[in-house]
Each structure stands twice: as structure tokens, then as C-alpha cells.
mmCIF file of C-alpha atoms in Angstrom:
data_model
loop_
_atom_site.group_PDB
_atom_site.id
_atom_site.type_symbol
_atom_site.label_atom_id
_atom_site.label_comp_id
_atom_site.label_asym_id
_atom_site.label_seq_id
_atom_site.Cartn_x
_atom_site.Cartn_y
_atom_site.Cartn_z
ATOM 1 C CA UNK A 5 0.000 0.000 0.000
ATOM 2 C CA UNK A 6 1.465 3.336 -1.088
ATOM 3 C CA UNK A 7 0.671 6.003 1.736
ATOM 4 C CA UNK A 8 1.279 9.643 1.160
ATOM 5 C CA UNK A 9 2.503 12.328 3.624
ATOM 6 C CA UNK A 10 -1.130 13.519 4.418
ATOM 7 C CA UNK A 11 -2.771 10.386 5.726
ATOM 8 C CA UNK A 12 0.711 10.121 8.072
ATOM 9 C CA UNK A 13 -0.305 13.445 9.095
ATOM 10 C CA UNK A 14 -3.846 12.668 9.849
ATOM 11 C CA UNK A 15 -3.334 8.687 11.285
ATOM 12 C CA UNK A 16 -0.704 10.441 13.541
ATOM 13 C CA UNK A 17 -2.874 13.606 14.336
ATOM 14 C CA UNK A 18 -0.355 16.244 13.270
ATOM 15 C CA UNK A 19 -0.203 18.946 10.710
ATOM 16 C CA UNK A 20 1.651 17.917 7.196
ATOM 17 C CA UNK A 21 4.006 20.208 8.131
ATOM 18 C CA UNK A 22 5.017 18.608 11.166
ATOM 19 C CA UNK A 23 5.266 15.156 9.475
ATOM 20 C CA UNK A 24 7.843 16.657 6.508
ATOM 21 C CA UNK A 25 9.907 18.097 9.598
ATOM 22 C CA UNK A 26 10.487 15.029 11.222
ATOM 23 C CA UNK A 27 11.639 13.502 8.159
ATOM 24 C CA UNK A 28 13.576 15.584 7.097
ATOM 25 C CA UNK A 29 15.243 15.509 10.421
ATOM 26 C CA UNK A 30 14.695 19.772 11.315
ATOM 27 C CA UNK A 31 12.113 18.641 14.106
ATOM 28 C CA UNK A 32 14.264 20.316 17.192
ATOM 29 C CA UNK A 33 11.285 21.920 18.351
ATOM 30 C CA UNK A 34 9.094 19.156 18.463
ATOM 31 C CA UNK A 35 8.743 16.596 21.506
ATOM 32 C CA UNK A 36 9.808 13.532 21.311
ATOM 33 C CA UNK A 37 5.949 12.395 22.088
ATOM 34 C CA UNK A 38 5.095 13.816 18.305
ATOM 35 C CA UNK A 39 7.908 12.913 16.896
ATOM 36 C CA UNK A 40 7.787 9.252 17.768
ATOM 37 C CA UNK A 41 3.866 9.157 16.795
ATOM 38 C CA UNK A 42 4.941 10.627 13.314
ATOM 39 C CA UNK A 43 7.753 7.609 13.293
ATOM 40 C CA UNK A 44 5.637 4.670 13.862
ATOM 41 C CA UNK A 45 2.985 5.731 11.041
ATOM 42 C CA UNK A 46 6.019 5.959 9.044
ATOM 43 C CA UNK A 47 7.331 2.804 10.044
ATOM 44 C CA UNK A 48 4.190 1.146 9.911
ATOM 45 C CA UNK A 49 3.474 1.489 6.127
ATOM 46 C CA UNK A 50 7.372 1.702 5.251
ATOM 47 C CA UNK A 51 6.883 5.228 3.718
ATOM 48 C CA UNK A 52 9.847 6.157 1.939
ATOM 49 C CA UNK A 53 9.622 10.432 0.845
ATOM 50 C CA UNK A 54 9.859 11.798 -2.426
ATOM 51 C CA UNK A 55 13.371 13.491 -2.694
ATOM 52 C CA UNK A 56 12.567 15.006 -5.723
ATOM 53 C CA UNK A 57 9.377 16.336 -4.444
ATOM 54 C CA UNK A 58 11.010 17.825 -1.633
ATOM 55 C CA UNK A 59 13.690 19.463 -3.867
ATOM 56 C CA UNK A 60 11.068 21.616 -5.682
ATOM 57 C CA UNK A 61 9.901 23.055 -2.389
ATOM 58 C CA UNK A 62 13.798 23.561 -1.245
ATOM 59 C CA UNK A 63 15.618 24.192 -4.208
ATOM 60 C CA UNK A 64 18.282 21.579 -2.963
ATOM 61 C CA UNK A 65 18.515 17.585 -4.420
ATOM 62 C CA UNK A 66 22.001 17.574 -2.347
ATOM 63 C CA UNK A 67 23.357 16.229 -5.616
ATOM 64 C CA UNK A 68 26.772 17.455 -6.594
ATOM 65 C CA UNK A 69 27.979 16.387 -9.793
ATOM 66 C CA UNK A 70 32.150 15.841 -9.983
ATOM 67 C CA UNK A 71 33.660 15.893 -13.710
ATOM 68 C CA UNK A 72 37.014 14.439 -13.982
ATOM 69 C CA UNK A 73 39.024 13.888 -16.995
ATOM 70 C CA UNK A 74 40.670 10.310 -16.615
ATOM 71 C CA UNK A 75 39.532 7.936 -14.143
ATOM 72 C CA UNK A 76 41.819 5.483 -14.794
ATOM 73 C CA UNK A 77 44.853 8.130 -14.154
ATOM 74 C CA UNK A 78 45.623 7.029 -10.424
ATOM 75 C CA UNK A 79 45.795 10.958 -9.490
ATOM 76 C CA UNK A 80 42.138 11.319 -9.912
ATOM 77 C CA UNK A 81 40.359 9.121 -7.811
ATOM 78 C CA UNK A 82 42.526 10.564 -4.943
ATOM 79 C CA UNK A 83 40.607 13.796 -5.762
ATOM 80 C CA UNK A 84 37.268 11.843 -6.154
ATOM 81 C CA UNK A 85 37.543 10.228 -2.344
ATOM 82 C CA UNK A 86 38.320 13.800 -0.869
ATOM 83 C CA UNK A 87 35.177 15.199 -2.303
ATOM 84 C CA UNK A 88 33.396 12.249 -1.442
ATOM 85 C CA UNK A 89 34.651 11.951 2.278
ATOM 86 C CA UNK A 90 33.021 15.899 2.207
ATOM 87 C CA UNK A 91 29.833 15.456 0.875
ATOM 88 C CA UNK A 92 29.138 12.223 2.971
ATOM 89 C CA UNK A 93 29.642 14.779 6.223
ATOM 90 C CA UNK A 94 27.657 17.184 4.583
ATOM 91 C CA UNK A 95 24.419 14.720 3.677
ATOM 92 C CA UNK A 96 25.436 14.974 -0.130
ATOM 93 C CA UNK A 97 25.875 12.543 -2.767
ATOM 94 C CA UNK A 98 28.066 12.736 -5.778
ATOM 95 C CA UNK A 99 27.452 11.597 -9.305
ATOM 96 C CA UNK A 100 30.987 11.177 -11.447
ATOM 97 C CA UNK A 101 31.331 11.750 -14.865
ATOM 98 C CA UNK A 102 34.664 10.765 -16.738
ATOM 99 C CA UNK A 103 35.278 12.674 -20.194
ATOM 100 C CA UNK A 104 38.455 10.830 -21.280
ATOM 101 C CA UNK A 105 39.276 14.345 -21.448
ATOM 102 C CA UNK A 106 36.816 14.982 -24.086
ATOM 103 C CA UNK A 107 35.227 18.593 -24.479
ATOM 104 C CA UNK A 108 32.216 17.426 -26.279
ATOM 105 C CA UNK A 109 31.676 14.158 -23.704
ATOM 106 C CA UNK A 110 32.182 17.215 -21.210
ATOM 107 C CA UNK A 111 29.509 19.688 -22.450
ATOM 108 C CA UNK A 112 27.300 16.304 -22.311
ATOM 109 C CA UNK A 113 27.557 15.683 -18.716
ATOM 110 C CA UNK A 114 27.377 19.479 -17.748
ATOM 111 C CA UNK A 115 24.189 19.450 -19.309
ATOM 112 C CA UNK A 116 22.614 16.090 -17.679
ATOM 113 C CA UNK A 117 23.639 17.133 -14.696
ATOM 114 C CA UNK A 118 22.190 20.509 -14.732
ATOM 115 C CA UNK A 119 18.491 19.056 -16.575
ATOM 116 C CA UNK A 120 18.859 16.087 -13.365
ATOM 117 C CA UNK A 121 19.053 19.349 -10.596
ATOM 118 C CA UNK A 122 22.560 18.857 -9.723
ATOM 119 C CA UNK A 123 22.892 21.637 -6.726
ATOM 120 C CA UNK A 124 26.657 22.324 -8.385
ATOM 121 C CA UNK A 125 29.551 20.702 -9.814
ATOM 122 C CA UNK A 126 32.971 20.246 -9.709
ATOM 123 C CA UNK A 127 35.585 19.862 -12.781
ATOM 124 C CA UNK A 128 38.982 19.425 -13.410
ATOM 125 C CA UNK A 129 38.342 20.637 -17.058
ATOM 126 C CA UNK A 130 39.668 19.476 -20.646
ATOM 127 C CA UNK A 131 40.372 22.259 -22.170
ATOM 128 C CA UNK A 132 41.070 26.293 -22.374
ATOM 129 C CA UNK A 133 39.407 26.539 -25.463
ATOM 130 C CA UNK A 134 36.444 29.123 -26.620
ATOM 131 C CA UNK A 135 34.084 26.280 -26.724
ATOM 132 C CA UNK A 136 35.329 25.419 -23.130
ATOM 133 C CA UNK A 137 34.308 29.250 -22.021
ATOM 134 C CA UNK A 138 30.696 29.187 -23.231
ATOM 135 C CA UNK A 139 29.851 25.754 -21.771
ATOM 136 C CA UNK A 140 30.420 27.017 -18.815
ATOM 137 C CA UNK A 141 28.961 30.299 -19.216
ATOM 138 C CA UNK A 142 25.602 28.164 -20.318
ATOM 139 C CA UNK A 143 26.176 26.207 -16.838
ATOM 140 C CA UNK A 144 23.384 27.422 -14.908
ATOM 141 C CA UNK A 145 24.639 25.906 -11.192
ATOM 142 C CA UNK A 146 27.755 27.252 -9.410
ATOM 143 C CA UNK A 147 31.150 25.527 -10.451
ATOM 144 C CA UNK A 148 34.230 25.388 -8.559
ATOM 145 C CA UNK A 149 37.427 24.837 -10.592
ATOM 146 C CA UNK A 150 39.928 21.997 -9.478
ATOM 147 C CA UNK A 151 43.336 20.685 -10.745
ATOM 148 C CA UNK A 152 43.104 23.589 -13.866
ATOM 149 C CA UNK A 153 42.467 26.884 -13.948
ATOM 150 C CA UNK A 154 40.406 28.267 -15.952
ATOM 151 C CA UNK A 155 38.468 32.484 -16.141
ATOM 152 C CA UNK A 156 34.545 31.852 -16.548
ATOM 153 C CA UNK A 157 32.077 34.235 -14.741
ATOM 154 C CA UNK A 158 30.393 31.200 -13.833
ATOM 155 C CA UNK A 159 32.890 29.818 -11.972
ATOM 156 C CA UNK A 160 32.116 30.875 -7.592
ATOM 157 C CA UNK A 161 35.507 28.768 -6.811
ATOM 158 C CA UNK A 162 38.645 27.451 -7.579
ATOM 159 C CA UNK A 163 41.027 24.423 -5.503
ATOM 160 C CA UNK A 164 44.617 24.932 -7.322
ATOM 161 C CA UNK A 165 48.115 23.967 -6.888
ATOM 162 C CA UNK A 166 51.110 26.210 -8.017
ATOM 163 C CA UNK A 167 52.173 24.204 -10.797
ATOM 164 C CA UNK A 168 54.268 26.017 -12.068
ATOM 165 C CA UNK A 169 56.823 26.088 -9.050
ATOM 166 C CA UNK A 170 56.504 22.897 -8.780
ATOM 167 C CA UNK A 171 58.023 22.231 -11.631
ATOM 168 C CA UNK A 172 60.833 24.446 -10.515
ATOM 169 C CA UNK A 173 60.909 22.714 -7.557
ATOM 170 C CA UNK A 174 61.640 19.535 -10.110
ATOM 171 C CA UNK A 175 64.297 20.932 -12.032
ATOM 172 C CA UNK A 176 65.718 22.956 -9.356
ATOM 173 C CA UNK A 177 66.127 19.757 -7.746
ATOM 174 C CA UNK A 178 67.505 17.716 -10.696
ATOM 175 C CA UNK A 179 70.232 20.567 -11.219
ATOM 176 C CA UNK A 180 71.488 20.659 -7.768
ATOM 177 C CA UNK A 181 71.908 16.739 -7.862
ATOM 178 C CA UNK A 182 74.405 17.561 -11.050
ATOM 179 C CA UNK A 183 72.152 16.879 -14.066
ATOM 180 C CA UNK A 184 72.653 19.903 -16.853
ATOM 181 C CA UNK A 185 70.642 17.990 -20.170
ATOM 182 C CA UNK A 186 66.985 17.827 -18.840
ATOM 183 C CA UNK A 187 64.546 16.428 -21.197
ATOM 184 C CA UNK A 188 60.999 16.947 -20.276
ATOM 185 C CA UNK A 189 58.265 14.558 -21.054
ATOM 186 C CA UNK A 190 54.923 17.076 -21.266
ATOM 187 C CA UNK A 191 51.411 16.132 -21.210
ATOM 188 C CA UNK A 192 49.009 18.299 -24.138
ATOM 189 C CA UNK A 193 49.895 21.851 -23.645
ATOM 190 C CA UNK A 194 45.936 22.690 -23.762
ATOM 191 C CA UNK A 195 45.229 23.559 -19.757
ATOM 192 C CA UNK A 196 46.718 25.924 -18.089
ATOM 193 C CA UNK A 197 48.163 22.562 -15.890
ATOM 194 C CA UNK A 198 50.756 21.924 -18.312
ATOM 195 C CA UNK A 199 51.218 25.648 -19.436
ATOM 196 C CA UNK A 200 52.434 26.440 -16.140
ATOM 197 C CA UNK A 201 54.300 23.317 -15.832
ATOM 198 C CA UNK A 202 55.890 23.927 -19.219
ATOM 199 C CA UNK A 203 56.913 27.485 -17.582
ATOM 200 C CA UNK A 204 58.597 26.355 -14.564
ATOM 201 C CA UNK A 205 60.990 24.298 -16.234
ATOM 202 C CA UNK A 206 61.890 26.929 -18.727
ATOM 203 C CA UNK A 207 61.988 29.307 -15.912
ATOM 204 C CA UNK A 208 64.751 26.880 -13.172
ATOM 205 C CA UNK A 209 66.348 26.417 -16.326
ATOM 206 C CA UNK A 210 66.877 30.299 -16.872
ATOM 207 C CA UNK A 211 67.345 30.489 -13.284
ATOM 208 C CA UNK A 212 70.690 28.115 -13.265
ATOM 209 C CA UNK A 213 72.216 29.574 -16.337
ATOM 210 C CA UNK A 214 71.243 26.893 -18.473
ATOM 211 C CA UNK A 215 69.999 27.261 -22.213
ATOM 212 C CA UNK A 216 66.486 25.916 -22.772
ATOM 213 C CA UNK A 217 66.210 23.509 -25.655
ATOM 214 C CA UNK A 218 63.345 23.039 -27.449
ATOM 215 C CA UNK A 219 64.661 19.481 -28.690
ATOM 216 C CA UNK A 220 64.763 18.167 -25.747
ATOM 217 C CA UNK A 221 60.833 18.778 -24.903
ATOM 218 C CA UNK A 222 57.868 16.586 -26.352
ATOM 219 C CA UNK A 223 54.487 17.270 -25.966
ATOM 220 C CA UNK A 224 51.638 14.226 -26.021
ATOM 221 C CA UNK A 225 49.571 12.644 -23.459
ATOM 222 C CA UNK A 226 49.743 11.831 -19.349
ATOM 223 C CA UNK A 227 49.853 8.118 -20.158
ATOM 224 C CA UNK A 228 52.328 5.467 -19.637
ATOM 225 C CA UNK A 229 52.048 4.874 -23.442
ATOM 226 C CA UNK A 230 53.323 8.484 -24.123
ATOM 227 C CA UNK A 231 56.050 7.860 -21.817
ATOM 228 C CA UNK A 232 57.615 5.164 -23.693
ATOM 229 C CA UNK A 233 56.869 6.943 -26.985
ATOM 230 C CA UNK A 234 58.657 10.099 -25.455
ATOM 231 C CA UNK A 235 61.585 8.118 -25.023
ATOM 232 C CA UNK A 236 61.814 6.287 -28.276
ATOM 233 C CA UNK A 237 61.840 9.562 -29.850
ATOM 234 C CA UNK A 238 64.861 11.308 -27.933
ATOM 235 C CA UNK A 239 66.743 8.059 -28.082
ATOM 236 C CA UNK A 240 66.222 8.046 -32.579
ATOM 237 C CA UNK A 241 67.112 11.843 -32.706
ATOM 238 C CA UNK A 242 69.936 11.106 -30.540
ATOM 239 C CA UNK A 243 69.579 13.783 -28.392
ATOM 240 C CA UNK A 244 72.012 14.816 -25.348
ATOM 241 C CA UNK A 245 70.300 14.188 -21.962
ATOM 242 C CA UNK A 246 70.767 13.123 -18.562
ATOM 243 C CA UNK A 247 67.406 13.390 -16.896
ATOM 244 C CA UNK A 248 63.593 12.928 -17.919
ATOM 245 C CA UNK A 249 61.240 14.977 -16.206
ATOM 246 C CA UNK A 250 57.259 14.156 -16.596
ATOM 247 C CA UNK A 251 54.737 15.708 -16.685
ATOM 248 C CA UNK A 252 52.627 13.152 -14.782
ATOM 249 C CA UNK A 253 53.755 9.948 -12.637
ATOM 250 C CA UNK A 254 52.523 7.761 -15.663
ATOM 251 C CA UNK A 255 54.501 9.665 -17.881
ATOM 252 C CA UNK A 256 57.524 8.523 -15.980
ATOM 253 C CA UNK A 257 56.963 4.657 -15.055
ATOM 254 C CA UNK A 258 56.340 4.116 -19.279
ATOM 255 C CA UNK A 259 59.909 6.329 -19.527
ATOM 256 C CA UNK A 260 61.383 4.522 -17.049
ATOM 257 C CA UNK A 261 60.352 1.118 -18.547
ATOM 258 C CA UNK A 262 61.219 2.156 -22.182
ATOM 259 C CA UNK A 263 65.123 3.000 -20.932
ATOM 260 C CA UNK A 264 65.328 0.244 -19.258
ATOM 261 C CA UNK A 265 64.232 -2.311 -22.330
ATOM 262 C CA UNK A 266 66.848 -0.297 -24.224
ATOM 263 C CA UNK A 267 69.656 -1.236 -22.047
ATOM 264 C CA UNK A 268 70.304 1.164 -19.668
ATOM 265 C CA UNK A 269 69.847 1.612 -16.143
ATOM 266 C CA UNK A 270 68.124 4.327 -13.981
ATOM 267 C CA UNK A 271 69.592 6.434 -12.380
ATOM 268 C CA UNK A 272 72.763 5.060 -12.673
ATOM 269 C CA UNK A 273 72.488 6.200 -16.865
ATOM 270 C CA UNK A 274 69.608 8.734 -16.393
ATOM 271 C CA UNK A 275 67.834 10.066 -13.824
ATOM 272 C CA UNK A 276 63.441 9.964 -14.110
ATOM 273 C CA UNK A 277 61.513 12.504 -12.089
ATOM 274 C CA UNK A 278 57.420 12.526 -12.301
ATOM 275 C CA UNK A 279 54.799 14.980 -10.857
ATOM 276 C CA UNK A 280 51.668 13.658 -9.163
ATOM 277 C CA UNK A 281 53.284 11.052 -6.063
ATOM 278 C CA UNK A 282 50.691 8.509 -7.218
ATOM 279 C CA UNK A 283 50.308 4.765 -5.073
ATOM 280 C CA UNK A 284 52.711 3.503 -8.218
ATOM 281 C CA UNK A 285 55.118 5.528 -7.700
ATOM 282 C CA UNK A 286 56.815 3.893 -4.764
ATOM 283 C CA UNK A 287 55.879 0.239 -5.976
ATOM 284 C CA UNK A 288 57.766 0.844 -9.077
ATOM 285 C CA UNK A 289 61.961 -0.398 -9.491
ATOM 286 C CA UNK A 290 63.312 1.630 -8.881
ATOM 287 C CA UNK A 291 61.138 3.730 -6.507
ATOM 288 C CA UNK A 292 60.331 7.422 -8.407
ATOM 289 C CA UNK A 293 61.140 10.411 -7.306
ATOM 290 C CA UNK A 294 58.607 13.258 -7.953
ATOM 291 C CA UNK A 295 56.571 16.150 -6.856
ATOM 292 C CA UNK A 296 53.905 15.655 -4.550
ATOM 293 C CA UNK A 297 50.301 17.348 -5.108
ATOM 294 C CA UNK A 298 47.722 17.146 -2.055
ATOM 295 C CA UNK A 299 45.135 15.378 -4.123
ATOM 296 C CA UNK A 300 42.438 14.049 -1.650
ATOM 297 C CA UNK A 301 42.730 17.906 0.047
ATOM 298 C CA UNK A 302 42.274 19.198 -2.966
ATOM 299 C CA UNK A 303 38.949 17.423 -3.207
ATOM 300 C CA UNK A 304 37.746 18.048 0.150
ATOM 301 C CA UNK A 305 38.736 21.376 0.041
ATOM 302 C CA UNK A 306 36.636 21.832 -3.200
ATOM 303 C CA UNK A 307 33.888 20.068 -2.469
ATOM 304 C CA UNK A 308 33.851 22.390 1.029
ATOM 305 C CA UNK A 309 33.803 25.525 -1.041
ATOM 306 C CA UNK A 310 31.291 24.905 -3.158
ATOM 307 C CA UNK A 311 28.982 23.907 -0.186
ATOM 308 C CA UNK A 312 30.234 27.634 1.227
ATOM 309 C CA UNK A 313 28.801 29.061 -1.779
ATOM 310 C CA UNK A 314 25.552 26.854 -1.487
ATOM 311 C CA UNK A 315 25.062 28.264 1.593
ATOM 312 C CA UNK A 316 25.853 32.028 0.463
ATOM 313 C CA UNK A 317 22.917 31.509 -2.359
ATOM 314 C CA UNK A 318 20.637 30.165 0.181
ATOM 315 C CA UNK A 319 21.071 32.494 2.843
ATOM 316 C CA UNK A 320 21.238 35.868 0.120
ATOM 317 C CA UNK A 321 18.457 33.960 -1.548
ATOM 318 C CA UNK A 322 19.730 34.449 -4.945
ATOM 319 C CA UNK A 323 22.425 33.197 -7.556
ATOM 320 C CA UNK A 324 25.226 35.652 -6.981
ATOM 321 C CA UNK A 325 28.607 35.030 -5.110
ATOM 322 C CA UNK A 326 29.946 37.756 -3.475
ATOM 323 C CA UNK A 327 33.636 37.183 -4.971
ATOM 324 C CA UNK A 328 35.676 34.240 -6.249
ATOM 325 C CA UNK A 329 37.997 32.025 -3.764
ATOM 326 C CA UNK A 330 40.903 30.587 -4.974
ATOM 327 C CA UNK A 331 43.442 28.184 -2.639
ATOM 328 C CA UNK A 332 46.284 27.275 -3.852
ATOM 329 C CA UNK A 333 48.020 24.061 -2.124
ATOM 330 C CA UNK A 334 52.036 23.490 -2.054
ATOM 331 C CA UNK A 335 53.555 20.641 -3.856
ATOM 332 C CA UNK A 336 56.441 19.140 -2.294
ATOM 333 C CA UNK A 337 59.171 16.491 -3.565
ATOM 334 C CA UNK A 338 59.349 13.517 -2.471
ATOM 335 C CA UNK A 339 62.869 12.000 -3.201
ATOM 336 C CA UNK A 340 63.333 8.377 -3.727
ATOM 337 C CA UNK A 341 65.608 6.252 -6.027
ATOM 338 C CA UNK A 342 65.018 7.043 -9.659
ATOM 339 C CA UNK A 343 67.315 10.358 -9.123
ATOM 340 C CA UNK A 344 71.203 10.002 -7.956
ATOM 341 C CA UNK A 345 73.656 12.764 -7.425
ATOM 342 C CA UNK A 346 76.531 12.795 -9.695
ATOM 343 C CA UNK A 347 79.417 13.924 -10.213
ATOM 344 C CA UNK A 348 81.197 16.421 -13.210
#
């Protein structure tokens, strides 16, 4: 027998309204007596409410939508459990969408999950291109930026790292351990992720009086596949190098893997450094060093400021955020075997 919230109301002999507030769990001003009247009618004919009923009267489905680009890439789901862990607190679920780092798949899932009443979303973005500005701009639930940065007026948030001195950080590192020919293994130069990236190597380069070489830096995908590939083509043009840096942590294990089936030995022959600290990276032989990034935090801490900005809407009771909050995290390097200090 299917029971709605009125006959609870009238077999427990209580308003409607007092019924939907001890559902929804806001009944602090109403005695237990009541309350536990209003629980055994709902007990008694297993009522289950209407969620999406009750979102048309609140506004709210506490349904956050999280776009990510790869979830097979080890670095996002680290990202996916931190918002997760937050909306669980919070009484929110999370519905993820993967876009193989697709724009079109992308604009798909923006739009499903703004027609389903996703409250906002969250996306580590494919692209800085014009198309990429006026999905967003059509988006018409707040967005918080993570991983890559992005300008939309759309956007109420952003959860960053300084990428591109972390990649100083990298090479900073790799100089003061001896190495003077760094390669560097790049992911697609279309976020601002790899720009920046791109930018701190040229600028520890400049930095240590060495000449930047546009030979020695490939461009492709952050995929163990790309890796390998990365190598095969420094190795046929016979360039001069001593180290690899990646772009991502899977960038490095397939150049790390590629050397070795060539004959030589790391670091002992070259030195590997990645950029993520992904579970594989200390399982791998040897062990790689790399640069850190606070995934899960940068989850939480996203999915925590775009429930700040929920709140702002609901308590200003309209769509507009009062400015844009940005947090950057640190990276920090996390030295293991692939890199050696030698000598000159």
C-alpha cells in the first residue's frame, strides 16, 4: 500500500508540516511524544519520501555532480575520495562523470547534470578553449574549478596547486643533484596545468644559467604509453640528456620502462623525475622520485567551497557570489631512487 505524507499526518494527528519536519530531520522543536507518533505511522506502512518532491519546495537535491578527466589516471580518484569523504559529512551525494578528457563528452555531462538538478559541480576541465568558455557560461549551477584553472564568470571557486613552481621545484632539484641535459616529457599543452608546468621548467632552467632547448621537450599525453613513446623519440634523434622529467607519474613509469628495455639503467644512466606522487610511484623499481600534489585535500577542500557558496545563495536567496575564492596548495618532492647525485 502506497501512503502519502497527508494520511501520516492525519493517522498520527499532526499537521503535514510537522510530518515533513520530522523527516527531514529539522524537528528540534518538536517533543519527542510527536515525533515518535509521526515515526511509527512511518514505520508502519514503510513510507519512503519523495526526494525530488522535496527538492522543488527547497531548491536543494544535495546532488553534486564531480567531472574528472581520466579515471583510470591514479591521481584522480585521490581527488574523487576527498570530495566524497566531504559530501558524505555534509548529507550529499556525488554523481561522477569521466570525459576521457573529451570537451564534447564534457559539455554532455554538464548538461545532464544541470536538466537532473545537480545543486553544483565540480571539474577538473579538458580544455582552455572558446568552446570550453561558453559551456560554462551556459552552466546554470555554481562551479568550482579543481586541478586547472580556468576564467569563466560562472565559476564561484577554484582548488589549485602552483604548478608552475613545482616544476621548478623539479628541475631545481635535478640541477642541484648535477644533471645539466633535462629532457621533459609534457602532457598536451591545452590547460593551463601543463602551461604552467611547461613554464617552470623553462623558468629553473633560466634560473641556473642553463639554455632551454626546445629538442629536448615533447608534448603528447599523461599516459604510460606516451612515456615510452617520449623516449623512443629522444633516443632516434639522438639527443644529449641526462634526466627525464614528466609531466605526470605515468609519464615517468612508461619512460622509465622504455630506458630500461633499451639497455640502460636508472639512475645510474639517467635520472626519471614525475609529478603527481601517485600509489605507483613507490611500488615501481626503482622507486620514483617526484613532486607531490595534495590530491584528496584538494577534493575536500573543493567540495567544502562549493557547499560555502551553497550556503551564500541560500542564505542571500539568490544566484550571486559575493567574490571568487581561490586556494592554492604546495607541492612538495618527495625524493626516492630514480634520481642520484653525480658527479662532473
Amino acid at each position: 500500500m502506497k501512503i502519502t505524507i497527508k494520511e501520516i499526518a492525519k493517522e498520527a494527528n499532526v499537521s503535514i508540516a510537522t510530518v515533513s519536519l520530522v523527516i527531514n530531520k529539522k524537528d528540534k522543536n518538536i517533543t519527542d511524544i510527536t515525533r515518535n507518533k509521526v515515526l511509527e505511522v512511518v514505520e508502519k506502512y514503510n513510507y519512503i519520501p519523495n526526494s525530488m518532491a522535496g527538492s522543488l519546495v527547497t531548491q536543494r537535491t544535495h546532488i553534486i555532480g564531480l567531472i574528472l578527466p581520466d579515471i583510470t589516471n591514479p591521481f584522480f580518484p585521490g581527488i574523487a575520495r576527498g570530495a566524497e569523504d566531504k559530501a558524505n559529512e555534509s548529507g550529499y551525494s556525488i554523481i561522477f562523470c569521466d570525459t576521457d578528457d573529451n570537451v564534447d563528452v564534457q559539455e554532455k555531462y554538464i548538461e545532464s547534470l544541470t536538466s537532473k538538478m545537480a545543486d553544483g559541480i565540480i571539474i577538473a576541465h579538458s580544455s582552455n578553449s572558446e568552446k570550453m568558455s561558453e559551456i560554462l557560461k551556459r552552466c546554470k549551477v555554481p562551479i568550482i574549478l579543481i586541478d586547472r584553472d580556468f576564467y569563466s564568470e560562472n565559476v564561484c571557486g577554484k582548488v589549485l596547486v602552483d604548478n608552475l613552481e613545482g616544476a621548478y621545484k623539479a628541475i631545481s632539484y635535478l640541477i642541484s643533484n648535477g644533471y645539466k641535459n633535462i629532457a621533459y616529457l609534457s602532457g598536451s599543452l591545452k590547460t593551463r596545468t601543463a602551461q604552467d608546468r611547461l613554464n617552470g621548467y623553462k623558468k629553473a632552467l633560466k634560473n641556473n644559467g642553463l639554455t632551454y632547448n626546445e629538442k629536448l621537450v615533447k608534448f603528447g599525453e599523461y599516459k604510460i604509453e606516451w612515456g615510452r613513446k617520449g623516449v623512443n623519440n629522444l633516443l632516434q634523434e639522438n639527443e644529449n640528456f641526462d634526466a627525464i622529467f614528466c609531466g605526470n607519474d605515468l609519464i615517468a613509469i612508461g619512460a622509465m620502462k622504455e630506458l630500461k628495455e633499451n639497455g640502460y639503467s636508472i639512475p645510474e644512466d639517467f635520472g626519471v623525475m614525475g609529478y603527481d606522487d601517485i600509489y605507483m610511484a613507490s611500488l615501481v623499481e626503482p622507486s620514483l622520485t617526484t613532486i607531490r600534489q595534495p590530491n584528496y585535500k584538494m577534493g575536500y577542500q573543493a567540495m567544502e567551497l562549493l557547499l560555502e557558496n551553497l550556503n551564500q545563495i541560500g542564505k542571500n536567496h539568490n544566484n550571486r557570489f559575493s567574490d571568487i575564492k581561490t586556494i592554492t596548495l604546495e607541492t612538495e618532492i618527495v625524493e626516492r631512487d630514480s634520481i642520484i647525485a653525480i658527479r662532473r
